[in-house]
Structures are given as structure tokens and as C-alpha cells.
PDB file of C-alpha atoms in Angstrom:
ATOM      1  CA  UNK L 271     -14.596   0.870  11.916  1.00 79.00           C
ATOM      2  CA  UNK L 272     -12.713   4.052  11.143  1.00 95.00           C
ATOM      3  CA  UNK L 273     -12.969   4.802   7.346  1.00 96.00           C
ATOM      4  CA  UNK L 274     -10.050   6.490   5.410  1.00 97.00           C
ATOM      5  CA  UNK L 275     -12.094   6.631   1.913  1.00 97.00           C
ATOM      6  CA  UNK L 276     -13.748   4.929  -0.177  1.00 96.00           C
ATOM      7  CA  UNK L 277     -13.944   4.049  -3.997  1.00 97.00           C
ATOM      8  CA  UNK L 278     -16.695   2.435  -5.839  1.00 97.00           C
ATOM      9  CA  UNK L 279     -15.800  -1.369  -5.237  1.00 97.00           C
ATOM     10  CA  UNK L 280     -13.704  -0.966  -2.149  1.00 97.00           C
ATOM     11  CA  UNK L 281     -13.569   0.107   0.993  1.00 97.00           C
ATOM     12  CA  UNK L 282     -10.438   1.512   2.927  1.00 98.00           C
ATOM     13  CA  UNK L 283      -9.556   1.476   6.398  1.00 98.00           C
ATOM     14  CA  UNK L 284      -7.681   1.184   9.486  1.00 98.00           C
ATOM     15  CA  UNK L 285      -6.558  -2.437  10.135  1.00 98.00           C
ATOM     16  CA  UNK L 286      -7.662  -3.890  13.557  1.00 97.00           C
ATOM     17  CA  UNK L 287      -6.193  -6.886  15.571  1.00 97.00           C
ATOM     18  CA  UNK L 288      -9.457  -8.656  14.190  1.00 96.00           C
ATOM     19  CA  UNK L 289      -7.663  -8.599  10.927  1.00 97.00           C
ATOM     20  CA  UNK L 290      -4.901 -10.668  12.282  1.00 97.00           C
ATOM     21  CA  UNK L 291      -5.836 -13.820  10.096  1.00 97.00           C
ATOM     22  CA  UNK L 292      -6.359 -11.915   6.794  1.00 97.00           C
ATOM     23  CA  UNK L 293      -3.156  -9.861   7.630  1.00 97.00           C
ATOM     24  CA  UNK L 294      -1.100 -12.839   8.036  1.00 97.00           C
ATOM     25  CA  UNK L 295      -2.946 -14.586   4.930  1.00 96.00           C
ATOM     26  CA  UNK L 296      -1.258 -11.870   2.526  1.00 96.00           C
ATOM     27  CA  UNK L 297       1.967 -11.084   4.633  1.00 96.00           C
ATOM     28  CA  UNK L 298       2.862 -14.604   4.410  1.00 96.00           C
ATOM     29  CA  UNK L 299       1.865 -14.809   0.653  1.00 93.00           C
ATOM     30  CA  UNK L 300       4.956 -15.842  -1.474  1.00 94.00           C
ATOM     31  CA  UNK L 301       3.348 -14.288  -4.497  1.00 92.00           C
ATOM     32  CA  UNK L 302       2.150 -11.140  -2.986  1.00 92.00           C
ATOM     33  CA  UNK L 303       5.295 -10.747  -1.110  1.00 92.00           C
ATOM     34  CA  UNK L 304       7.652 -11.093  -4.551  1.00 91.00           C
ATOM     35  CA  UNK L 305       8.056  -7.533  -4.627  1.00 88.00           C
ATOM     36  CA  UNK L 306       7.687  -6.229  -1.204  1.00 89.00           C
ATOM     37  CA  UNK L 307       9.040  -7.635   1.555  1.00 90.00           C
ATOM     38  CA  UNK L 308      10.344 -11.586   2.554  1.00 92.00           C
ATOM     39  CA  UNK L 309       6.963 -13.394   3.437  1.00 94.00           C
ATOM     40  CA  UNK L 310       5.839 -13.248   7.151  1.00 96.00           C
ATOM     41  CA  UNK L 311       5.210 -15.707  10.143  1.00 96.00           C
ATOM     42  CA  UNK L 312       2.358 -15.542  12.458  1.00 97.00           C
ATOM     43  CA  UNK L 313       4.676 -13.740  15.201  1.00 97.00           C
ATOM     44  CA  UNK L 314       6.534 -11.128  12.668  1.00 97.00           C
ATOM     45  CA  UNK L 315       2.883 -10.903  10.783  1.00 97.00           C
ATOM     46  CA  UNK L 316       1.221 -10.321  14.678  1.00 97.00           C
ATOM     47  CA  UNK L 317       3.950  -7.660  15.097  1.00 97.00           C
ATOM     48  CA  UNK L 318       4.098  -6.116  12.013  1.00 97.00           C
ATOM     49  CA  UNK L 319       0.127  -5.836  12.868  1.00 97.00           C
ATOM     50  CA  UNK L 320       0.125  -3.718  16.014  1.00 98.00           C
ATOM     51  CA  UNK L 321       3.031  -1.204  14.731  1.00 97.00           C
ATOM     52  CA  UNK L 322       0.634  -0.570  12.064  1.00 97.00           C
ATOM     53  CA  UNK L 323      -1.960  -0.056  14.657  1.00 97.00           C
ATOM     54  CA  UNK L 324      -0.024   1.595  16.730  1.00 97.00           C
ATOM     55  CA  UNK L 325       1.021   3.930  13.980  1.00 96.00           C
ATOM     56  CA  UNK L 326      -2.348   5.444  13.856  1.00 97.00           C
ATOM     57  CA  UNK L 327      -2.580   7.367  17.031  1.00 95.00           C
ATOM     58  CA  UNK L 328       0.772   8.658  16.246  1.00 94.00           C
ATOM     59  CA  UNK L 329      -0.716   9.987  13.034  1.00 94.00           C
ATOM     60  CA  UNK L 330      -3.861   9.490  12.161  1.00 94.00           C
ATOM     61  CA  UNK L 331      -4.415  10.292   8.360  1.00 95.00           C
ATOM     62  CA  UNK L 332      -1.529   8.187   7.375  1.00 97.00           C
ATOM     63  CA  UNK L 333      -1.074   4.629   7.266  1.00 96.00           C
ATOM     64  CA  UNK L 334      -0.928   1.148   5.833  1.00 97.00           C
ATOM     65  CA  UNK L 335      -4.769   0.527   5.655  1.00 98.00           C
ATOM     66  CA  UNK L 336      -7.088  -2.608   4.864  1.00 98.00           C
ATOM     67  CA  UNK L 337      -8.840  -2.518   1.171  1.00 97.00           C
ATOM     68  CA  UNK L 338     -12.024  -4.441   1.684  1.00 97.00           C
ATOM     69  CA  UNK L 339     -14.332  -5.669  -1.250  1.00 96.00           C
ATOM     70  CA  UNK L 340     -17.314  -3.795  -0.782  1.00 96.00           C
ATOM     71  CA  UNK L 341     -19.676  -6.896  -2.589  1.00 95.00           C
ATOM     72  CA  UNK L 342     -17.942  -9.911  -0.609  1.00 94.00           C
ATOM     73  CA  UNK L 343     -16.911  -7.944   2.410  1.00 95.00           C
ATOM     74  CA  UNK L 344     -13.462  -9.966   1.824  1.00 95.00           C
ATOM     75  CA  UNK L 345     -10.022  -8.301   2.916  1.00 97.00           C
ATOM     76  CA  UNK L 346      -8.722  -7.940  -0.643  1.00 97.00           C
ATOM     77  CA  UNK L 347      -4.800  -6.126   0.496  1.00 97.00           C
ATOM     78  CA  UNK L 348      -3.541  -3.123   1.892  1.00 97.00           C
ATOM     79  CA  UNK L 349      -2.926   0.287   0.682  1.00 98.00           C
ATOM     80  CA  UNK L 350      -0.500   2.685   1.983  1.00 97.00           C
ATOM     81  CA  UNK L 351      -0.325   6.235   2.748  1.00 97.00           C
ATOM     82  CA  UNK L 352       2.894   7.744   5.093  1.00 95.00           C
ATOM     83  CA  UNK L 353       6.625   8.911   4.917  1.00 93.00           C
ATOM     84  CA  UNK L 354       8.967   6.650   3.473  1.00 88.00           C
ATOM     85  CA  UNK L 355      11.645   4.971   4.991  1.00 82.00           C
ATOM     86  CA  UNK L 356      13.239   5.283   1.716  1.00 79.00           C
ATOM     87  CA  UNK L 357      13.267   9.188   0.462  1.00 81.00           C
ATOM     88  CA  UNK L 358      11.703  12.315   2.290  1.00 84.00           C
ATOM     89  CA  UNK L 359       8.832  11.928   0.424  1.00 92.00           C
ATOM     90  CA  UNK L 360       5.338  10.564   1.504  1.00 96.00           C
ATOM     91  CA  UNK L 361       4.616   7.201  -0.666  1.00 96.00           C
ATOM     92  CA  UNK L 362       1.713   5.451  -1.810  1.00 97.00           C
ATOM     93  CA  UNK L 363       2.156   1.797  -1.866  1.00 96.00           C
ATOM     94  CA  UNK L 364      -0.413  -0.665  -2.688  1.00 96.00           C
ATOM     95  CA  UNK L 365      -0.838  -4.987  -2.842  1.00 96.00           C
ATOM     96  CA  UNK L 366      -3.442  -7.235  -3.446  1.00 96.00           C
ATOM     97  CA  UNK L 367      -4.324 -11.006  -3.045  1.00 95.00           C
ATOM     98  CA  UNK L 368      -4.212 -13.055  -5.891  1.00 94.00           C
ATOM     99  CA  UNK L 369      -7.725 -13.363  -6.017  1.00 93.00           C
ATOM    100  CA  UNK L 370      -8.115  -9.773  -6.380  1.00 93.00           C
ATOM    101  CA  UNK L 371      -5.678  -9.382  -9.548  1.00 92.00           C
ATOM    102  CA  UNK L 372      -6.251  -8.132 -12.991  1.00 91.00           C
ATOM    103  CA  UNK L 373      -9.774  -6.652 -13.011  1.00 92.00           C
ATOM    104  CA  UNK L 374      -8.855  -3.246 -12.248  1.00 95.00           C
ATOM    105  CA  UNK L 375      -8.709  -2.740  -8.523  1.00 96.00           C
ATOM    106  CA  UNK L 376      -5.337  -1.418  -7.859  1.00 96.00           C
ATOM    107  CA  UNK L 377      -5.860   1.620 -10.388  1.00 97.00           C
ATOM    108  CA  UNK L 378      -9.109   2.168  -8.412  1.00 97.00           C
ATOM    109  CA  UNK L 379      -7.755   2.092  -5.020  1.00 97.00           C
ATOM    110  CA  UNK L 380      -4.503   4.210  -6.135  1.00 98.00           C
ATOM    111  CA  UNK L 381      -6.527   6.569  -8.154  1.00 97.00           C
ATOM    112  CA  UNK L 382      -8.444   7.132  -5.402  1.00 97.00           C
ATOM    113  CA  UNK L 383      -6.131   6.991  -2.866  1.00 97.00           C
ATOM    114  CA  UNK L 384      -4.453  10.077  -5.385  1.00 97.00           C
ATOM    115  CA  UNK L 385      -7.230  11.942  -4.720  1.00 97.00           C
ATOM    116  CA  UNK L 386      -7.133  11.261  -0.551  1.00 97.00           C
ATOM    117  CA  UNK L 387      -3.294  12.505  -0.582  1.00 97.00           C
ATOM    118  CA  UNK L 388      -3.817  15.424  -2.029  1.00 97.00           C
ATOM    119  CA  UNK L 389      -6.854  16.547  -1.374  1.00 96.00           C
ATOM    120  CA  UNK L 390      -7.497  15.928   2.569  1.00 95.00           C
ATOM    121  CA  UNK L 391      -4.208  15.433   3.196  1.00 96.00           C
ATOM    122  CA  UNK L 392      -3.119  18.648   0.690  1.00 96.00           C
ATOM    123  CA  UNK L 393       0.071  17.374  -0.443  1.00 96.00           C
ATOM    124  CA  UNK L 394       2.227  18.588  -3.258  1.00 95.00           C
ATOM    125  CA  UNK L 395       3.443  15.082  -4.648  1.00 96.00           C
ATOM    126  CA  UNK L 396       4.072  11.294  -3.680  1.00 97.00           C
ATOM    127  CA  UNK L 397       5.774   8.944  -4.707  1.00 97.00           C
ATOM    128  CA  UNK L 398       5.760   5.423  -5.071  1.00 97.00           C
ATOM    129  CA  UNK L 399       8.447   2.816  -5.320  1.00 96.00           C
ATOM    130  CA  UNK L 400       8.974  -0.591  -6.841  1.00 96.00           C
ATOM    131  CA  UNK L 401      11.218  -3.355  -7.753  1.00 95.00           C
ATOM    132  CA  UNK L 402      12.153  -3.093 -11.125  1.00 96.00           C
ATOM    133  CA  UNK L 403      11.002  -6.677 -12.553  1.00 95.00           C
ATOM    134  CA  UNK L 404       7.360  -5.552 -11.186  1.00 95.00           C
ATOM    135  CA  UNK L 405       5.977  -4.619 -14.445  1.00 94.00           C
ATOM    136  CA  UNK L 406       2.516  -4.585 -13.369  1.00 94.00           C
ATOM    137  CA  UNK L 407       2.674  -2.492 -10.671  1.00 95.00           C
ATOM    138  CA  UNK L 408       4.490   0.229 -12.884  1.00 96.00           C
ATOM    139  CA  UNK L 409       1.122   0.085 -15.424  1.00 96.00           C
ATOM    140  CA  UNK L 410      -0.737   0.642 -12.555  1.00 97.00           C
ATOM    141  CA  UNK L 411       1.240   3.889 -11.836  1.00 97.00           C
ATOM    142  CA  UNK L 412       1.580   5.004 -14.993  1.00 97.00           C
ATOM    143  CA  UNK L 413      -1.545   4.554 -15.837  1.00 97.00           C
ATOM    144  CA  UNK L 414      -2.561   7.306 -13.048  1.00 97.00           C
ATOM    145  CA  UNK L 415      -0.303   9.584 -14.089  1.00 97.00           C
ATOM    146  CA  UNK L 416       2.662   8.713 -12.191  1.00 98.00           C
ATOM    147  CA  UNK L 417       6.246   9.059 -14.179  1.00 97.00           C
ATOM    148  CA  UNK L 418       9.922   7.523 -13.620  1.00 97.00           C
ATOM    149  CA  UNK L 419      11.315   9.297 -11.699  1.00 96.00           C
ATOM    150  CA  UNK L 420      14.892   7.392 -10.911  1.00 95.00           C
ATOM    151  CA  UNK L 421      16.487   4.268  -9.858  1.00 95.00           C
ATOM    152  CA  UNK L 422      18.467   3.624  -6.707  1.00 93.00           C
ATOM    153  CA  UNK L 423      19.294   0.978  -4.327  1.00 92.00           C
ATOM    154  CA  UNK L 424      18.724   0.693  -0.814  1.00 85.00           C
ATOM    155  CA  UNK L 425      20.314  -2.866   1.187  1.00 84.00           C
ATOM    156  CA  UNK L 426      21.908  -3.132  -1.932  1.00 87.00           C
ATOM    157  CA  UNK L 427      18.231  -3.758  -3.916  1.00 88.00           C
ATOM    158  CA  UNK L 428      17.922  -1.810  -7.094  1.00 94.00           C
ATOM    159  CA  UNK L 429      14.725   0.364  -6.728  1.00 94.00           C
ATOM    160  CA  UNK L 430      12.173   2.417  -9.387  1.00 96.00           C
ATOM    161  CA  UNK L 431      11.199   5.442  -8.024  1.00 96.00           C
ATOM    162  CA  UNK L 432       7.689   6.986  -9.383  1.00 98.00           C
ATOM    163  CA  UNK L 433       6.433  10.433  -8.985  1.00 97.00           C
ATOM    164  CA  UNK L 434       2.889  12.431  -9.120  1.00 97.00           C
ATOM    165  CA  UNK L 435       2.655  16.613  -8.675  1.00 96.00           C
ATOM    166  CA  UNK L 436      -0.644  17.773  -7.183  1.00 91.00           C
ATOM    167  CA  UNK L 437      -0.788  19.686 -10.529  1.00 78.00           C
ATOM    168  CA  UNK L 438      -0.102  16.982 -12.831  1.00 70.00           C
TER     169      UNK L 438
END
């Protein structure tokens, strides 16, 4: 099990092929999905798996990792660390299971995950984007210091862009 960090109810890693049924669990997730990404089927889900595997050996400190709750040992969602696709920034991105919402665990895991970007990882700033109507998600980043930074669209979504300085 290769550990990326840690915080003090979770645990974050690299996703395995063992995490196949979890994966597809929340990739297929109509609710978790609302602001993401259209849900998943077991073959997209299987594929989307591997590149994510796959990613790792490319480069190793980034990547969409498995958050794991330390006292059930349950796969609770993924957390992000890498480039965007959208900006030439690196992004943080986060998403839990329902289960897992509204007792605090995505402003652990990002607060956290703050610290892994820019202090092993030594970056300057990230960034983090969401859908506009995702109000909680924008708490979340403002609430760890995050600010607006801008909207803009990409495939014709409009898009919130957040920002954190290493010296903020």
C-alpha cells in the first residue's frame, strides 16, 4: 500500500485494481457525480481505473488517490493532486460518498492535502475548480483559504476557478 499522507481520520493513497468495486461504487454515483463528471459504467469505471494507475509511474507524487476511513477501513472518495486539463496550473480536486458528507472530512483531507502540495511537493499555488451551483464544495475551499479566482467555460460548461499562494 503506497501512502501519499495522511490526516487524522483518513488515510490517502494510491488506488489499486483491488479498488475496482469501490471505484466504480462512487464513479457511477449520480449524486457524487453531479458536479464532476457523467456517472460511469463498469468498463469506462475499469478504464478510468488503470489510467489512474497507470498515471503513477509516470509521476509518482501526483495523482487521483483513494481517501480511506481510518476507523472503518471503508473507501470514503478520492482526492486529487496533478496538472489540470483545464489551466496550467496543478489542481486539487476532491469527492466523497454520501455516507461520508457533512461531518468535516473534505476540509480535512483538502487541508491536508494543502499542506502535501506545498510542502513535499514545494509548489507556489493550486487551484481548484468547480461547477458553479456546487455551493458546498466552494465552503470547503474557502474555508481553507482558497479565493475566487474567475469563471470560464470549457465544452461550453461555465466553471469557478479557486486559488491558494504557498504564502497565503
Amino acid at each position: 500500500m503506497h501512502i501519499i499522507f495522511e490526516t487524522e481520520r483518513l488515510l490517502i493513497r494510491r488506488l489499486t485494481m483491488d479498488d475496482f468495486e469501490d471505484f466504480y461504487l462512487f464513479n457511477s454515483n449520480e449524486d457524487v457525480m453531479r458536479y464532476i463528471r457523467k456517472p460511469q459504467t463498469r468498463e469506462q469505471t475499469q478504464k478510468f481505473l488503470q489510467d489512474n494507475i497507470n498515471y503513477y509511474s509516470e509521476f509518482p507524487q501526483y495523482g487521483r488517490w483513494a481517501l480511506i476511513n481510518k476507523s472503518t477501513q471503508k473507501f470514503t472518495g478520492s482526492f486529487m493532486v496533478r496538472p489540470s486539463t483545464h489551466v496550467p496550473e496543478v489542481e486539487i480536486g476532491y469527492a466523497l460518498m454520501p455516507h461520508a458528507w457533512g461531518n468535516g472530512l473534505a476540509t480535512e483531507a483538502l487541508q491536508d492535502g494543502i499542506k502535501y502540495a506545498f510542502e513535499e511537493l514545494k509548489l507556489l499555488c493550486v487551484i481548484a475548480i468547480t461547477y458553479p451551483q456546487n455551493i458546498p464544495s466552494q465552503k470547503v475551499l474557502l474555508k481553507c483559504g482558497f479565493g475566487f479566482e474567475r469563471e470560464f467555460y470549457n465544452e461550453g460548461q461555465k466553471l469557478h476557478l479557486f486559488k491558494l499562494n504557498s504564502g497565503d
